Amino acid sequence: MALHIRYQYLLLGVVLTKPKSIIEIGLAQGERAYQMIQLASKYETNVRYTGYDVFDTKNSSWHRIVGNGKQVASKEVIEGRLNKITSNISLIEGMTSETLWLNPKKADYVWLDGDHRVDAIQKDFEAVKKSKVIVFDDFYVNGEHGGFTIDKFGCNKIVETLDKDQIFISPETKKFPNIRIVFWSRDKSIIKNLKYYLTDMNNMKEYLSKNK
């Protein structure tokens, strides 16, 4: 059974890995941030969340250049939304080249969905590569999406360099079936576990029934 959107796999990954700390690169409206914190908080108290984004400081032309088609909200709006569920958050405004790259961080779970250009994704990855699990967005199965080709955009070029036993590419979904997310971890047992549950929803349903 195909899930509707790929982000459902991201959230199921939170359920399976139960992170105590989360880093997100590229927040857009903050929807994914809210969902990840809410889910992680069911399993761990005082989950620490750190988000990196330019928020509303860049215009639409800049967002087109970096391959971002999503509407973005201000830091204040997202902060207000997230503070409703936890105060243990830190939102860092600016280009990751000026923030994260100069001050590498690690977390239990990283959602990497900022600047969509290959070089930027690579450097964002390098800055968080000591993390336990990193999830890339924008793996283009057909080599492109909406005119954005893998030679310049998306995570394909980075994923191709990684150990096959350290990655798991999510199954297709009903909406945008040719865009996937990719889980990476140095801990191959984590990847094996993710593959087992996320490639067969019957396995996942059984897991959820036992871990309510």
Coordinates of N, CA, C and O in Angstrom, one line a residue, residues 6 23 25 41 52 55 66 71 79 86 88 91 94 107 111 113 117 145 155 165 170 184-185 187 194 196:
R6 N 5.6 11.5 0.8 CA 6.8 11.0 1.3 C 7.1 11.4 2.7 O 7.9 10.8 3.4
I23 N 17.5 18.1 14.4 CA 17.9 19.3 13.6 C 17.1 19.3 12.3 O 17.0 18.2 11.7
I25 N 16.9 21.4 8.6 CA 17.5 22.4 7.7 C 16.4 22.7 6.6 O 16.2 21.9 5.8
S41 N 8.1 13.6 21.2 CA 7.7 13.9 22.6 C 6.9 12.8 23.2 O 6.8 12.7 24.4
Y52 N 17.2 25.5 11.1 CA 18.0 26.5 10.4 C 17.2 26.9 9.1 O 16.7 26.0 8.4
F55 N 14.1 31.8 6.6 CA 12.8 32.3 6.9 C 12.3 33.3 5.8 O 12.4 33.0 4.7
V66 N 17.5 28.6 -5.7 CA 17.9 27.5 -4.8 C 17.0 26.3 -4.9 O 17.2 25.3 -4.3
Q71 N 6.3 27.9 0.2 CA 6.1 29.2 0.8 C 6.8 29.1 2.2 O 6.8 28.1 2.8
E79 N 8.2 30.2 15.4 CA 8.6 30.1 16.9 C 7.3 30.1 17.7 O 7.2 29.3 18.7
T86 N 6.5 23.1 23.0 CA 7.8 23.0 23.7 C 8.5 24.3 23.7 O 8.4 25.1 22.7
N88 N 11.8 24.1 24.3 CA 13.2 23.6 24.1 C 13.5 23.6 22.6 O 13.9 22.6 22.0
L91 N 15.8 28.5 16.9 CA 15.6 28.8 15.5 C 16.8 29.7 15.1 O 16.9 30.8 15.6
G94 N 19.4 32.6 8.8 CA 20.5 32.9 7.9 C 20.8 31.8 7.0 O 20.3 30.7 7.1
A107 N 22.8 15.6 15.9 CA 21.6 15.3 16.6 C 21.2 13.9 16.4 O 21.9 13.2 15.5
W111 N 16.7 16.3 9.5 CA 15.9 16.4 8.3 C 16.5 17.5 7.4 O 16.5 18.7 7.8
D113 N 16.5 19.6 4.3 CA 15.6 20.0 3.2 C 15.7 21.5 3.0 O 14.7 22.2 3.0
R117 N 20.3 23.0 -4.0 CA 21.5 22.8 -5.0 C 22.4 21.8 -4.4 O 22.7 21.7 -3.2
H145 N 13.1 16.7 -11.7 CA 11.7 17.0 -11.3 C 11.4 18.5 -11.6 O 12.2 19.4 -11.1
C155 N 19.5 15.4 -4.0 CA 20.5 14.7 -3.2 C 21.1 13.5 -3.9 O 22.0 12.8 -3.3
D165 N 24.8 0.0 2.3 CA 24.3 -0.6 3.6 C 23.9 0.5 4.6 O 23.4 0.2 5.6
S170 N 13.2 5.6 0.4 CA 11.8 5.3 0.7 C 11.0 4.8 -0.5 O 11.4 5.2 -1.7
W184 N 19.9 8.0 6.0 CA 21.4 7.6 6.1 C 21.8 7.5 7.6 O 21.4 8.3 8.4
S185 N 22.5 6.4 7.9 CA 23.1 6.3 9.2 C 24.4 5.4 9.1 O 24.4 4.5 8.3
D187 N 25.1 3.6 11.5 CA 24.7 2.4 12.2 C 23.8 1.6 11.2 O 22.6 1.9 11.0
L194 N 14.8 0.3 9.7 CA 13.9 1.2 8.9 C 13.4 0.5 7.6 O 12.2 0.6 7.3
Y196 N 13.0 -2.7 7.1 CA 12.0 -3.7 7.5 C 10.6 -3.2 7.7 O 9.6 -3.7 7.2

